Amino acid sequence: MEIWDAHCHLNGVPGATPESRLEHLLRYADRMGIARLCLCMGMEFSQDPSPERMRQENDAVLRAVGAHPDRALGFVYLNPRHTQASLDELDRCVLNGPMIGVKLWVAMRSTAPELDPIVARAAELNAPVFQHTWLKAAGNLPGESTPGELAELAARHPRAIFICGHTGVDWGAGLQAIQACPNVYSDLSGSDPTAGFTEAAVRMLGAERVLFGTDAGGRSFATQLAKVYGADLTDPTRQMILGGNLKRLLGPILTAKGIHQ
Amino acid sequence: MNARRNQTLSRRGFLVSGAAVSAAAFAGTENDLASRSPGTPFIDVNVNLSRWPTRRLPDDTAKRLVDRLRSHGVTQAWAGTFDGLLNKEASAANDRLADACRREGAGMLVPFGSINPMLPGWSDELQRCARVHDMRGIRLHPNYHGYALDDPLFDQVLRQAADANLIVQLVLEMEDERPTQRLLPVGPVDAAPLADAVRKVPGLRLVLLNALRVVRGEALKKVLAAGEAYVEIAMLEGVGGLGCLLDQVPAERVLFGSHAPFFYFEAATLKLEESDLTADQTDAICYLNAARLSNSTG
């Protein structure tokens, strides 16, 4: 059984190059027994990247993945405001490159029609779409999606696979929002290790729809692993969450690309 | 083999079963485990009893919390009460806390009474904590009780606590404010005046709880240098976060805290594994510093 981290960044990590930052992450991942890291976005975050900036960020991830193809997987970062450029980038990095998923952050809410062609293309490529979500008490950013908005997108694209990034952080509400969407998975990453999160996710969605992730380097591998090790779960359920589910989701695209699983 | 190591190796064993992570990685980790002193206990300086106001937590009975802590090798836990956040009858909340600590855990739970200086009678309650309940310290929640750290009342509380030989635990936040309940928005404490406040009170022993999202870097160094002040690790984040913290502040001022049962307890223990610590650093953080601080009271 391997542990696969569904959500990692190069940002917030020491190192002058993408390769050195990934090596830094891997040193700690090794200490914590994490075998694979899914990387997205570049050396510095950009909320509304231009097409050129998008390519720069993805190039950084491509360099890191290229240095450690056995340890890192790439999600292509897209900005739906630049729909055609995003489709071109999707083809460059996923169809014709080694990346295996799509990352959408806070440029546009997932209810926007501009996402539709991107999601449709991702589904054709068997690439899961990781959509960052939050439920902030004081209100989200203008382009920051809620789990409920992701659920609307998922209903329009039943063949696509979505990962609900951070499950809205306010996970009690986030889990309810995606509960009825069988093609939406809960990502545990990027929030405090509040007790009860993982048990609630398993109870409401079923263990097969819950994915371990960290949001490192901003977050610690330790605190995010604790959401699985500290939860009242059976060992088979832990195995599913820590890696089994993500491997299953990514299986078709990894197989198509000949990437070792 | 102590409970901590049992727990850790159990997790490690789980990982190793069928794992394909490099052998070198595991060799390193096992060496780290081997470098720790056998039989070392944990003193957890940050737990709470009673119920969180907005949802049930998995271990929110004293018995369940004690069982959880004991299973991880915790021998002593400094316990506040969630009742101290919103309940205006502080005496009753502290009575219940003291009673629960007497009834459960066979001495493991050490009560830290809540003091709300915005309520009349806070000074009497502080004295009750010291004299009636024989507590080792008090816990303050300025953001829930509505005062700033440059308020003269805060200074008075610190002075009275120091005079009564009580440790002061200052809680800078209880949870990430961003996803909090819309009807109960509580931001973190503004810690900017803290270093000055500490410097002014001779004999003060201060422990910052849930502080490391709020006070970091130079600001943290200033607070810890201002007097006998400590910080615990419950809200420490970032890859290799504990190692990074120890690059900035002396290990002698860092305590083990879990914020259980609000947080999964394992978040704190796994931080010890994530960073490459010496055995001396680990022992200092896990129990030596807290034991020294605790024994220096009355």
Coordinates of C-alpha atoms in Angstrom, one line a residue, chain A residues 1-3 13 24-25 28-35 71 134-139 168-171 190-199 216-232 235-236 238-239 242, chain B residues 7 11-12 14-15 17-22 25-26 28-29 32 55-58 64 68 175-182 185 213 234-241 244 261-268 270-277:
Chain A
M1 CA 0.0 0.0 0.0
E2 CA 1.4 3.3 -1.0
I3 CA 0.4 6.8 0.2
V13 CA 9.0 25.6 -0.3
H24 CA 12.9 19.4 -0.4
L25 CA 9.3 18.1 -0.4
Y28 CA 9.9 15.2 4.2
A29 CA 7.5 13.0 2.2
D30 CA 10.1 10.2 2.7
R31 CA 10.1 10.7 6.4
M32 CA 6.3 10.4 6.5
G33 CA 6.1 7.4 4.1
I34 CA 4.4 9.3 1.2
A35 CA 5.3 7.7 -2.1
R71 CA 7.6 10.3 -7.3
W134 CA -13.9 27.3 0.2
L135 CA -16.8 28.4 2.3
K136 CA -15.6 31.5 4.0
A137 CA -17.8 33.0 6.7
A138 CA -16.8 36.5 5.5
G139 CA -17.4 35.6 1.8
G168 CA -14.8 23.8 1.3
V169 CA -12.7 23.7 4.5
D170 CA -16.1 24.2 6.3
W171 CA -16.4 20.5 5.7
G190 CA -5.4 22.3 3.2
S191 CA -7.3 22.8 6.5
D192 CA -6.7 22.4 10.2
P193 CA -6.7 18.8 11.4
T194 CA -10.2 19.2 13.0
A195 CA -11.3 16.0 14.6
G196 CA -14.3 14.3 12.9
F197 CA -13.7 15.5 9.3
T198 CA -12.6 12.2 7.9
E199 CA -15.2 10.2 9.7
A216 CA 2.1 21.2 1.2
G217 CA 4.3 23.3 1.4
G218 CA 1.8 25.7 3.1
R219 CA 0.6 22.8 5.2
S220 CA 2.5 20.1 7.0
F221 CA 2.5 16.5 5.8
A222 CA 2.0 15.6 9.5
T223 CA -1.1 17.5 10.2
Q224 CA -2.8 16.3 7.1
L225 CA -1.8 12.7 7.6
A226 CA -3.3 12.9 11.1
K227 CA -6.7 13.4 9.5
V228 CA -6.4 9.8 8.4
Y229 CA -4.3 8.2 11.1
G230 CA -6.3 9.9 13.9
A231 CA -9.7 9.1 12.5
D232 CA -11.8 6.2 13.7
D235 CA -7.3 -0.2 8.1
P236 CA -8.9 -1.1 4.7
R238 CA -7.4 4.1 5.6
Q239 CA -5.7 2.4 2.7
L242 CA -4.4 7.3 1.7
Chain B
Q7 CA 1.7 4.0 18.5
R11 CA 1.5 3.5 12.2
R12 CA 4.9 2.7 10.7
F14 CA 0.9 0.0 8.7
L15 CA 2.9 2.0 6.2
S17 CA 3.0 -3.4 4.8
G18 CA 3.3 -3.4 1.1
A19 CA 4.8 0.1 0.9
A20 CA 7.0 0.9 -2.0
V21 CA 8.6 4.0 -0.5
S22 CA 12.4 3.8 -0.6
A25 CA 13.6 6.7 3.8
F26 CA 12.5 4.1 6.2
G28 CA 16.2 7.2 8.3
T29 CA 12.9 7.1 10.1
D32 CA 15.1 8.7 14.3
R55 CA -20.5 20.6 17.1
R56 CA -19.8 17.4 18.9
L57 CA -16.2 16.2 18.8
P58 CA -15.2 12.5 18.8
R64 CA -12.7 9.2 26.0
R68 CA -7.1 8.6 23.8
E175 CA -9.9 27.6 15.3
D176 CA -9.2 29.0 11.9
E177 CA -11.5 32.0 11.8
R178 CA -12.2 31.8 8.0
P179 CA -14.7 28.9 8.0
T180 CA -16.2 29.7 11.4
Q181 CA -19.9 29.9 12.1
R182 CA -21.5 33.0 10.7
P185 CA -17.2 35.0 14.2
R213 CA -0.6 31.0 13.0
A234 CA -0.7 22.5 18.1
M235 CA -1.2 25.1 15.3
L236 CA 2.3 24.8 13.8
E237 CA 2.1 24.2 10.0
G238 CA 4.3 23.9 7.0
V239 CA 6.6 21.2 5.7
G240 CA 9.1 20.3 8.4
G241 CA 7.5 23.0 10.5
C244 CA 11.9 25.4 11.1
P261 CA -10.1 16.9 21.2
F262 CA -10.6 19.7 18.7
F263 CA -7.7 18.5 16.6
Y264 CA -6.8 15.0 15.9
F265 CA -4.1 14.2 18.6
E266 CA -1.9 12.6 16.0
A267 CA -1.3 15.9 14.3
A268 CA 1.0 16.9 17.1
L270 CA 3.5 13.3 13.6
K271 CA 5.1 16.7 13.6
L272 CA 7.8 15.2 15.8
E273 CA 8.4 12.6 13.1
E274 CA 8.3 15.0 10.2
S275 CA 11.2 17.1 11.3
D276 CA 14.7 15.8 11.9
L277 CA 15.0 16.4 15.7

